[in-house]
Every structure is written in C-alpha cells, then in structure tokens.
mmCIF file of C-alpha atoms in Angstrom:
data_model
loop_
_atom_site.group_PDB
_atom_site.id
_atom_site.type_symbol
_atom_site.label_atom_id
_atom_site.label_comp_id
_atom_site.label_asym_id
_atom_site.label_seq_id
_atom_site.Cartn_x
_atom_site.Cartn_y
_atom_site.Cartn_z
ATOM 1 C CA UNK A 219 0.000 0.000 0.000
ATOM 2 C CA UNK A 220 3.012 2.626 1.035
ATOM 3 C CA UNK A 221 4.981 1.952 -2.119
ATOM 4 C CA UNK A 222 1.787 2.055 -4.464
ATOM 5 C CA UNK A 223 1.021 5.750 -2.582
ATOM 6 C CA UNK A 224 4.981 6.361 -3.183
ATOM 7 C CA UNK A 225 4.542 6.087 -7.109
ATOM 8 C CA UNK A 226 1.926 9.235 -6.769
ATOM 9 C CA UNK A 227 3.540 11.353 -4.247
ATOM 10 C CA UNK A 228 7.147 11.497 -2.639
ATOM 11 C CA UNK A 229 8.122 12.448 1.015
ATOM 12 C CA UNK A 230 10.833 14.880 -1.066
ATOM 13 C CA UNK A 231 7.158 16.112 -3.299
ATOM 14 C CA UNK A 232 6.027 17.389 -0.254
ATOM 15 C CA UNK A 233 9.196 19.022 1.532
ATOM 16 C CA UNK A 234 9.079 20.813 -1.452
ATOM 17 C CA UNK A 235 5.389 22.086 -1.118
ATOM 18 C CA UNK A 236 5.649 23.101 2.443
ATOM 19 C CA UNK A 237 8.846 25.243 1.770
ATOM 20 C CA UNK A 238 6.660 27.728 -0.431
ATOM 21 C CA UNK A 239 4.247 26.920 1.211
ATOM 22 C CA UNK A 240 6.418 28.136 4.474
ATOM 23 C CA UNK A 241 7.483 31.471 2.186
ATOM 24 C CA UNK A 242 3.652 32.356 1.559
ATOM 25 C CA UNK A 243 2.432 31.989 5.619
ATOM 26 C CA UNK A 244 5.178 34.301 6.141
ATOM 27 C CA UNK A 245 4.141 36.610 3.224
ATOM 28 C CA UNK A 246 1.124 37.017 4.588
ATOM 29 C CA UNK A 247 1.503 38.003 8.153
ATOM 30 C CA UNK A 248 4.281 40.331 7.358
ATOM 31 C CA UNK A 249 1.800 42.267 4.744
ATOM 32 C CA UNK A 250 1.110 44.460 7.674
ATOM 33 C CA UNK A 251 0.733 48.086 7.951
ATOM 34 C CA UNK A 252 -2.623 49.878 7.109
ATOM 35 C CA UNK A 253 -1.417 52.187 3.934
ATOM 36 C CA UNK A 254 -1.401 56.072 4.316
ATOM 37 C CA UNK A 255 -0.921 57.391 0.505
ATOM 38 C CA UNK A 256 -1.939 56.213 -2.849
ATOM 39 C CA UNK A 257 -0.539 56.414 -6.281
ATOM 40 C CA UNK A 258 -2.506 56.665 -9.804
ATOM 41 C CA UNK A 259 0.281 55.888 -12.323
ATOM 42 C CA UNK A 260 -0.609 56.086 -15.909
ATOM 43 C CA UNK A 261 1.849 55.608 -18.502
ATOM 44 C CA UNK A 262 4.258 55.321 -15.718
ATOM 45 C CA UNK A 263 3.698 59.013 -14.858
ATOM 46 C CA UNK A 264 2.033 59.697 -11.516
ATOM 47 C CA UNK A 265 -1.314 61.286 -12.208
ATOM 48 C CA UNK A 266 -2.564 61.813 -8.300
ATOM 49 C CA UNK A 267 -1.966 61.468 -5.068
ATOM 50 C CA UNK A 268 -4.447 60.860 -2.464
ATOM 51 C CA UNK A 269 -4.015 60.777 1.364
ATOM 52 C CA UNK A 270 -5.913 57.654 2.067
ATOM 53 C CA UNK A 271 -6.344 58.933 6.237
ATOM 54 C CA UNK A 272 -7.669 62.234 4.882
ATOM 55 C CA UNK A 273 -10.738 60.380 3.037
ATOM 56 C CA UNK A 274 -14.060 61.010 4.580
ATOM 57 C CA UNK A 275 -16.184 59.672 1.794
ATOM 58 C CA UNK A 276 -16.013 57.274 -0.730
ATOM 59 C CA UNK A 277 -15.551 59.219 -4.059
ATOM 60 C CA UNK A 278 -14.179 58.199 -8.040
ATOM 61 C CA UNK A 279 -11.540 59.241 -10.175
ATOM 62 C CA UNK A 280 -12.306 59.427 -13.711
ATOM 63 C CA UNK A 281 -8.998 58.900 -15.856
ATOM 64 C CA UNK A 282 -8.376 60.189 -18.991
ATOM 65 C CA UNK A 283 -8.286 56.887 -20.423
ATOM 66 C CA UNK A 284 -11.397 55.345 -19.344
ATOM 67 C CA UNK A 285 -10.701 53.528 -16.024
ATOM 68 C CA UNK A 286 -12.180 54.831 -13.118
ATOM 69 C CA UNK A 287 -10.986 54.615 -9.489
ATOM 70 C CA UNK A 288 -12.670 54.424 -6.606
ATOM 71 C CA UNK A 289 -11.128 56.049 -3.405
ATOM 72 C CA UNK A 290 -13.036 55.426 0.131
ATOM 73 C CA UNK A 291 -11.383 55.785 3.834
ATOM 74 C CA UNK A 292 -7.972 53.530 3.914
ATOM 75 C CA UNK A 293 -8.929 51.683 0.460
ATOM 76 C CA UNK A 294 -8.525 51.943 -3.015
ATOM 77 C CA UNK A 295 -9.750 49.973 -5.868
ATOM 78 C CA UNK A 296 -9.996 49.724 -10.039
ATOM 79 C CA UNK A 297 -13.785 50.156 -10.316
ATOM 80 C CA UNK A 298 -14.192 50.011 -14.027
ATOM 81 C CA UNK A 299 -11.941 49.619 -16.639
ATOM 82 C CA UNK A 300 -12.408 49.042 -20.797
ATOM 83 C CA UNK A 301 -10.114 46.183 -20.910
ATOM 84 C CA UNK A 302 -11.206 42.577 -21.909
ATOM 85 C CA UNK A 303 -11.005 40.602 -18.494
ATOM 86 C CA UNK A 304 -11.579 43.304 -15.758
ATOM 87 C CA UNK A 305 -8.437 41.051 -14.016
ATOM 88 C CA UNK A 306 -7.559 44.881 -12.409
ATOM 89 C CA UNK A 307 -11.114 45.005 -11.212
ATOM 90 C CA UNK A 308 -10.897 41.510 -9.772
ATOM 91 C CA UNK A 309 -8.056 43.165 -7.941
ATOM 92 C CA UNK A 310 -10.198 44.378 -5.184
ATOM 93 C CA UNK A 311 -9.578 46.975 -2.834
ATOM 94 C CA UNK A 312 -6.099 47.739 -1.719
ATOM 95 C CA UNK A 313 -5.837 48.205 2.017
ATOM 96 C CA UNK A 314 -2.224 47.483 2.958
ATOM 97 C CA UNK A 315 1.028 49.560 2.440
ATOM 98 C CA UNK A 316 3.178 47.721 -0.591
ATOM 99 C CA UNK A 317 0.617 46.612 -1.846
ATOM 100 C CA UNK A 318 -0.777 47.197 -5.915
ATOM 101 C CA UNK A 319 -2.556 46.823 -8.710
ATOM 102 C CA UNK A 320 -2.811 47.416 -12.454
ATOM 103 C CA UNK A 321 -4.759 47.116 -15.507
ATOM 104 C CA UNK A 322 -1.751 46.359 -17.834
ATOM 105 C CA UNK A 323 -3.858 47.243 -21.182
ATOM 106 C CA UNK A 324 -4.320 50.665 -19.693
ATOM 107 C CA UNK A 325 -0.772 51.323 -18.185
ATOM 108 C CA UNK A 326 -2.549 52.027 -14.794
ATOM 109 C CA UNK A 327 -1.205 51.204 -11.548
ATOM 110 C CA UNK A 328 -2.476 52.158 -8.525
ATOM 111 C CA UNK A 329 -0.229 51.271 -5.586
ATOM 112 C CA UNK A 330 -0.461 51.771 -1.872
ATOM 113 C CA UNK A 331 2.557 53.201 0.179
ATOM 114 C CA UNK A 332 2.898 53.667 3.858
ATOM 115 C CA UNK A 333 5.063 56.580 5.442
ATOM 116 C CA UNK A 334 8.552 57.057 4.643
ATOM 117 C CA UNK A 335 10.406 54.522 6.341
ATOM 118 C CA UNK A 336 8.431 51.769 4.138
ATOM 119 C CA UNK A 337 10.088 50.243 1.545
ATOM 120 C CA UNK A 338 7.045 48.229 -0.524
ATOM 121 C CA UNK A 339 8.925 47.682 -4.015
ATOM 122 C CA UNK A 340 11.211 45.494 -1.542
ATOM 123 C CA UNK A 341 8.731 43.072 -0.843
ATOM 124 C CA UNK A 342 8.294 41.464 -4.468
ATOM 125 C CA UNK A 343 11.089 38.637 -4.257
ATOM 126 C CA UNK B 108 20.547 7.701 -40.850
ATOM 127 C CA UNK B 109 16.975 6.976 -41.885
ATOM 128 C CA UNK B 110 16.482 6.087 -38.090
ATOM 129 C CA UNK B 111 17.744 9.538 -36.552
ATOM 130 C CA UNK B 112 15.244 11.494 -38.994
ATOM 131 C CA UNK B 113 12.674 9.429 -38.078
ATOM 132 C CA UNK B 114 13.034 9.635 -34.670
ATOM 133 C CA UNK B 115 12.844 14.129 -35.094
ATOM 134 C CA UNK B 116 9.845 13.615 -36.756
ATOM 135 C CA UNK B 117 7.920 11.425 -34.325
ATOM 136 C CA UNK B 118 9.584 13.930 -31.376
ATOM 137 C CA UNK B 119 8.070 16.716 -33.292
ATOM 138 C CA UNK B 120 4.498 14.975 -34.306
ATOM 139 C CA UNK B 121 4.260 14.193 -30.315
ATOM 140 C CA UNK B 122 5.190 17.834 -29.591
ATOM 141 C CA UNK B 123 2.933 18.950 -31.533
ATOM 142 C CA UNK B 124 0.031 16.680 -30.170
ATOM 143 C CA UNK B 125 0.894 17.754 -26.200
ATOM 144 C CA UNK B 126 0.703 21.587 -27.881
ATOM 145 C CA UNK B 127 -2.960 20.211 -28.875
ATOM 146 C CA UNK B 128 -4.003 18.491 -25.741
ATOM 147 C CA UNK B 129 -2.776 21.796 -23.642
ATOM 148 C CA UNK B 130 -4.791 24.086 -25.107
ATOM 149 C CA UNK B 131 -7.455 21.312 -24.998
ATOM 150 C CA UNK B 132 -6.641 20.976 -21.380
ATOM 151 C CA UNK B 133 -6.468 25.114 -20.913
ATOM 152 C CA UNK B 134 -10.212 25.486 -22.586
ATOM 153 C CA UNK B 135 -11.584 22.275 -20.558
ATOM 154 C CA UNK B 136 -10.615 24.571 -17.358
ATOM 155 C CA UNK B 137 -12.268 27.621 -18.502
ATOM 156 C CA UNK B 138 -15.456 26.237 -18.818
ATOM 157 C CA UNK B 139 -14.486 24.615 -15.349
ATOM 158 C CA UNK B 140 -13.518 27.770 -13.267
ATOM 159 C CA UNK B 141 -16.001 30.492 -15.331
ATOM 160 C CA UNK B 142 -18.271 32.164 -12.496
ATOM 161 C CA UNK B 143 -15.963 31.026 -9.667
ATOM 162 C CA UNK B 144 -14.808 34.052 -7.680
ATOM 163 C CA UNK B 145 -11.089 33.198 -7.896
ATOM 164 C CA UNK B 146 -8.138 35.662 -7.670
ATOM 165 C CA UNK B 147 -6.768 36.993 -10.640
ATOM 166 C CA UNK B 148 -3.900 33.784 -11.885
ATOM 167 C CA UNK B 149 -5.454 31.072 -9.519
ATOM 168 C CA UNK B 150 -6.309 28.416 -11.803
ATOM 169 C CA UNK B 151 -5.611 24.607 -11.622
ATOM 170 C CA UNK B 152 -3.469 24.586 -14.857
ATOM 171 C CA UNK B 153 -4.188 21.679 -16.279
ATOM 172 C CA UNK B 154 -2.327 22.354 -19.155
ATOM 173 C CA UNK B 155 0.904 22.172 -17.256
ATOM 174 C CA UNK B 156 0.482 18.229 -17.414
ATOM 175 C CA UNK B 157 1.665 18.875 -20.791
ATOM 176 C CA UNK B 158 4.336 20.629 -20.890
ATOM 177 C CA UNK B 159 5.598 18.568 -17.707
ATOM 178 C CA UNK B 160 5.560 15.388 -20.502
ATOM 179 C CA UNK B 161 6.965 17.375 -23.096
ATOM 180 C CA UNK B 162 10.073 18.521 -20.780
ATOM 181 C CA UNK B 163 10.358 15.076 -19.213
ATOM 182 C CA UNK B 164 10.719 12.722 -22.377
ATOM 183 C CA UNK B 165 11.314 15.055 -24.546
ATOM 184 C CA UNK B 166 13.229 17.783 -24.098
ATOM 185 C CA UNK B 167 13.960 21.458 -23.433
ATOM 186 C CA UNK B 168 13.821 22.639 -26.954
ATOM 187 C CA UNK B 169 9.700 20.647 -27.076
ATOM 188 C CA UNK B 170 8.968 21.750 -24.006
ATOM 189 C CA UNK B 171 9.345 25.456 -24.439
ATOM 190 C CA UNK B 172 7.862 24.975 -28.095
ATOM 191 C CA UNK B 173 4.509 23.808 -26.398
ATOM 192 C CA UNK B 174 4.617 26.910 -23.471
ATOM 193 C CA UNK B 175 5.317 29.189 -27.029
ATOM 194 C CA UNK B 176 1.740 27.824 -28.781
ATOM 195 C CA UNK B 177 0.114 27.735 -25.694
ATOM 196 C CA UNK B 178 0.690 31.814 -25.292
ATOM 197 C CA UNK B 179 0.321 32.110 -28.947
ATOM 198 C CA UNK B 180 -3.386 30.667 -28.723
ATOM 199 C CA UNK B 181 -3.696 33.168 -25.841
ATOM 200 C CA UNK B 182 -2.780 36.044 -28.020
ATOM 201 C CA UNK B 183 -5.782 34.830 -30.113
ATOM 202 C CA UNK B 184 -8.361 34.467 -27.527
ATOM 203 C CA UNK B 185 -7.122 36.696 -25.239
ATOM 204 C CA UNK B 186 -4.924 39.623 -27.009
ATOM 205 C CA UNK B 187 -1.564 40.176 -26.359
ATOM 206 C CA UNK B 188 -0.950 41.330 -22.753
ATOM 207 C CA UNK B 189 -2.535 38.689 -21.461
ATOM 208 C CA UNK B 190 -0.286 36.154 -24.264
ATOM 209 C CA UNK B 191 2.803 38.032 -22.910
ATOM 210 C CA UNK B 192 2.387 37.045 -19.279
ATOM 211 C CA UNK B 193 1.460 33.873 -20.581
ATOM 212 C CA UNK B 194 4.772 33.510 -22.482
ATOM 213 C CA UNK B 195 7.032 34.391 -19.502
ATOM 214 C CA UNK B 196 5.144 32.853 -16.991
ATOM 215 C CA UNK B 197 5.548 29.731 -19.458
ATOM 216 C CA UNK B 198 9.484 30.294 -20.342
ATOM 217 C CA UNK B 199 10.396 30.201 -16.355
ATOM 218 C CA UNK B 200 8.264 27.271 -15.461
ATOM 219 C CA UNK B 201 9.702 25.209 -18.317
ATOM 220 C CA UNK B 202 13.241 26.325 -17.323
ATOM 221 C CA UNK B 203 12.063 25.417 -13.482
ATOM 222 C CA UNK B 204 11.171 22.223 -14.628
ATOM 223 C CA UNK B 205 14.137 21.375 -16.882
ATOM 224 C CA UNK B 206 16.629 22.532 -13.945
ATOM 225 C CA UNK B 207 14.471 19.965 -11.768
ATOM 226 C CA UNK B 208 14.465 16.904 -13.486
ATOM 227 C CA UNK B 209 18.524 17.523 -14.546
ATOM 228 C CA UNK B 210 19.344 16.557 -10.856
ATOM 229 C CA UNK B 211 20.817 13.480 -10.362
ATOM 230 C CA UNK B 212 19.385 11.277 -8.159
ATOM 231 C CA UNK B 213 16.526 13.436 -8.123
ATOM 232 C CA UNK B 214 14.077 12.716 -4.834
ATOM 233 C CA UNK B 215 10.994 14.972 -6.232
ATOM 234 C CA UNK B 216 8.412 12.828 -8.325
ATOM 235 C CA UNK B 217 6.688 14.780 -11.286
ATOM 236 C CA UNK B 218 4.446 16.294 -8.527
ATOM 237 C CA UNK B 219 7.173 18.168 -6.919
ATOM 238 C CA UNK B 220 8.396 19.226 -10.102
ATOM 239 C CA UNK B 221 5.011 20.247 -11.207
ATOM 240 C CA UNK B 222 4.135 22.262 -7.947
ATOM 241 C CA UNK B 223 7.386 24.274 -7.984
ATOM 242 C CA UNK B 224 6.978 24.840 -11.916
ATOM 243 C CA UNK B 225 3.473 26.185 -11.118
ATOM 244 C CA UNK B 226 5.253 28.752 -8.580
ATOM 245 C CA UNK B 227 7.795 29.528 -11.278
ATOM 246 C CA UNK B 228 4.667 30.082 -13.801
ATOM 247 C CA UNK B 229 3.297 32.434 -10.937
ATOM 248 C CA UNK B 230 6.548 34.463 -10.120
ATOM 249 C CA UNK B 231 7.237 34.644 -14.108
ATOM 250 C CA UNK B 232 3.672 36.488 -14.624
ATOM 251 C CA UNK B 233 4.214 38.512 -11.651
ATOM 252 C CA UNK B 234 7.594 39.946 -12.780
ATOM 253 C CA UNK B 235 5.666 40.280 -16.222
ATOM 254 C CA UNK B 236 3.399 42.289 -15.040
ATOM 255 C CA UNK B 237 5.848 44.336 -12.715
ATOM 256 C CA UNK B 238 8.026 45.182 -15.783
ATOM 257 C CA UNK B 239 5.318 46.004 -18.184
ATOM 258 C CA UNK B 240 4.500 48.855 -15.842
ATOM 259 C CA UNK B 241 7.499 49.692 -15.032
ATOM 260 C CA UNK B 242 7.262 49.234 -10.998
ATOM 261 C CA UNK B 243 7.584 46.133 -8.928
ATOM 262 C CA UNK B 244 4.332 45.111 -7.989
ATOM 263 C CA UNK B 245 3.360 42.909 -4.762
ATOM 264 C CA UNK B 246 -0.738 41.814 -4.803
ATOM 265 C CA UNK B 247 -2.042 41.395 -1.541
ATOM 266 C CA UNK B 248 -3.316 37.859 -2.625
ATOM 267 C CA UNK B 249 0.464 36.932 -3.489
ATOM 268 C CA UNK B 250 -0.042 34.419 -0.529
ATOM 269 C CA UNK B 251 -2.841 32.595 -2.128
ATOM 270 C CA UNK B 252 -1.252 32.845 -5.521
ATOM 271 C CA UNK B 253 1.597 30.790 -4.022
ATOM 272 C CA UNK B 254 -0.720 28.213 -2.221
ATOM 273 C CA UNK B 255 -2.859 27.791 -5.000
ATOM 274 C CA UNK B 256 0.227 27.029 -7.213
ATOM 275 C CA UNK B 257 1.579 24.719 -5.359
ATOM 276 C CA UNK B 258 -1.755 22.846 -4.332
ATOM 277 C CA UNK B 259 -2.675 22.887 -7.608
ATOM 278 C CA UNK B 260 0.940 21.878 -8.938
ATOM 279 C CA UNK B 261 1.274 19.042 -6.764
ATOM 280 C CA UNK B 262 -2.285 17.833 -7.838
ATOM 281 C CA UNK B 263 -1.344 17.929 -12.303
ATOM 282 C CA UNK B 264 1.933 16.396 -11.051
ATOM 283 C CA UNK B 265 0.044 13.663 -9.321
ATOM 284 C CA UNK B 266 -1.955 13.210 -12.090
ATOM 285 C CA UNK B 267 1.114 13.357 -14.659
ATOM 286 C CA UNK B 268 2.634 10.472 -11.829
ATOM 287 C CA UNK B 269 -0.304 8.255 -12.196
ATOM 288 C CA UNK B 270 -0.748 8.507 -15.871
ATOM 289 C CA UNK B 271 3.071 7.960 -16.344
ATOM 290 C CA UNK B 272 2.942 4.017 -17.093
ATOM 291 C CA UNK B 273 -0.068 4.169 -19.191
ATOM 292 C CA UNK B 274 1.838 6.919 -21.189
ATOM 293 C CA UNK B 275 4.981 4.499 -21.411
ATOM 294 C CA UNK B 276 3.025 1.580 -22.711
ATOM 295 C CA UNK B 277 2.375 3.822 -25.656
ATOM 296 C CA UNK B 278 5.754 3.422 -26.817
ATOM 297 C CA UNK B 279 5.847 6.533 -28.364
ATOM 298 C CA UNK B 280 9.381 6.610 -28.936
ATOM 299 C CA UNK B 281 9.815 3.463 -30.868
#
C-alpha cells in the first residue's frame, strides 16, 4: 500500500510544497501596515496622489483613459476599466502599504505606500 | 541515418500533439472555473500536465515549443498582454522544470516538479506584469497565488505520476 502511494507522491514532493508553502504563511503576516498614501500611475507618470487617512467619503476618479478609481477611507480599488477581463477590477480593494494593482492594457497602476520609512517595491522577491 | 530522422519527426508529431491536448486541457478549465470568484492567476493549470511530458521525455527545446503555442493561442483568444504574461510565466516554469528533473538522483516525483513549476509560472507572470508597468508590484493575494500554485501543482503532477505508465506503454518513442 506505502509503495503504491509512493509512485503518486514522494516524502521529497512534499518538503518541497511546504517550503513555499512556508514562504507564503510568512508573506502574509508580514503584509502588515494599514497604507497612508496612494498612487494613480498612468503611462508610468504619476497622475494623483491621495491621502488615504484624509478620506471622509467614498468618491471616483475618472482617468483620462477610461478607467475609473474608486477612493473610500484607507482603500482603493480599479472600479471600471475598458479592458477585456476586468483582471484589475478583480483586484479588489487595496488596504495594505506595498501593496498594488494594475490594468496592464491601460498602463494604470495604482499602488499603496505607507510613510517614509516603508520600503514596498522590496517586498516582491 | 533513416532512423535519426525518423526519430525528429515522431519527437516533433508528439510535440505537436501535447501543444494540442494543452490548449485542450487550458479550454476544458475555462469552462471549469467560469463564475468562480477566484483571484486573478489562480487556476488549476491543467495544461501544465503537458508541458511537464513534453520537458520530461522530450526535451527542453519541445517543451518550451509547447509553453510558445500555448501563449500564442492566448494572443488569439485573449490579445496580447494577457499572451505576454502567458509567455514568460511559461518560459520560467519550463526552465524550473528542466533545472528539476537535470538533478541526479533526483528525490521529487513529477508532482514536486510540477508544484514548484506552477510557482515559477506564478513568479514569471508577476515579474511580467511588474516590468510592463514599469514598478515592482506585490498583490495582496500573493499568498494565495503561491498556495494555490503549489496545491494545484502538486495535484497535475500527481496526475502526470499516475498517468506515467499508461503513457509508457504507448511506446511513443519506438
């Protein structure tokens, strides 16, 4: 019974699994810090700036080339965009210093950054 | 003389047959996943099974040929952003793979090599992505990405594991 599991799946199989596995569990509880600032990057020219603590209500950003974003207090988000599969939509709301999302048929990136001392870019291995 | 050219032509009719059965495979799980509410790039990648047989009997050159018509059929269905990350997501988990199964005395079955692949595939997209606008990006659902790669990696490479001797009996090499 052991060696017929063996011919599926290997102790080594395994190992291997739980090692990225190991790198993702760690990914996720150091995605920390609530973000403070957000970027709008078209064309890989920043467009605006908003001060995520300063929002009070939710409001959109209409961008010149058809995507709209939707600011609310601590959160960002695509909320429409023209491009076939809406994967920047799928997105979802950005919460998190470091953390990003773009609708590469558009050249839009919206990323969230925490105060100074954080380093996001640093985070993508 | 007569044997060796016969032997390229069966490698590349087989090639060209796993090109086939992955985009077979890659439509199969579109119809499978459409209306789940998965993260962007979580998908079981079924197509991987594949390439995984192409690397492993035969080749690099095969292998990389099958990742290259797989994002070639996405640049027709899907336009060519989306074929793009396919390509490099493709390129490093064929490269993963081949690097895997050169070790000697190699401890990982096909499902080890198929989980870390999918990883590679992940990672390749990702860096895609980051360099197509021009920033390093990090998704929050990075975390998933990775767990979903390598649950889903180790479950084609189980497959690829238990189809294996049916595969030999073909003899397709003969």
């Amino acid at each position: 019974m052991k060696n017929k599991l063996k011919r599926f799946l290997r102790p080594a199989d395994l190992i291997a699994a739980a090692a990225v596995l190991a790198a993702a569990g760690l990914l996720a509880l150091l995605g920390g810090t609530d973000g403070a600032t957000a970027e709008i990057i078209v064309g890989r020219q920043t467009v605006e700036t908003v001060d995520l603590t300063a929002v009070r209500e939710p409001y959109t950003i209409a961008l010149d080339n058809g995507v709209t974003v939707a600011v609310e207090p601590g959160a960002i988000s695509f909320c429409a965009s023209g491009c076939p599969n809406q994967l920047c939509v799928r997105a979802g709301k950005l919460t998190k210093a470091g953390e990003s999302a773009a609708c590469l048929p558009n050249e839009t990136l919206i990323r969230v950054t925490g105060r100074a001392r954080n380093a996001p870019d640093a985070l993508t291995g | 003389m007569m044997n060796e050219k016969r032997k390229k032509l069966t490698k590349l009719a087989v090639a060209a047959m796993l090109a086939a059965a992955a985009l077979a495979m890659s439509f199969f799980e579109t119809t499978l996943t459409a209306g789940l509410p998965l993260p962007p790039g979580v998908k079981p990648g079924f197509s991987n099974i594949a390439v995984l047989f192409a690397c492993a009997s035969l080749g690099l050159p095969s292998a990389l040929s099958v990742a290259a018509v797989k994002a070639g059929f996405t640049l027709l269905t899907a336009g060519p952003t989306a074929s793009l990350l396919s390509l490099c997501g493709g390129l490093l988990s064929v490269l993963a793979m081949y690097f895997l199964l050169q070790i000697k005395h190699r401890r990982l079955s096909y499902a080890g090599v198929s989980a870390l692949s999918a990883v590679a595939h992940n990672l390749g997209q990702l860096a895609a992505a980051s360099a197509l606008v021009g920033s390093a990006l990090y998704l929050s659902w990075l975390p998933v990405l990775l767990l979903s790669g390598v649950g889903f990696g180790l479950l084609t490479g189980v497959i690829l594991n238990a189809v294996m001797p049916a595969l030999a009996k073909l003899k397709l090499f003969r």
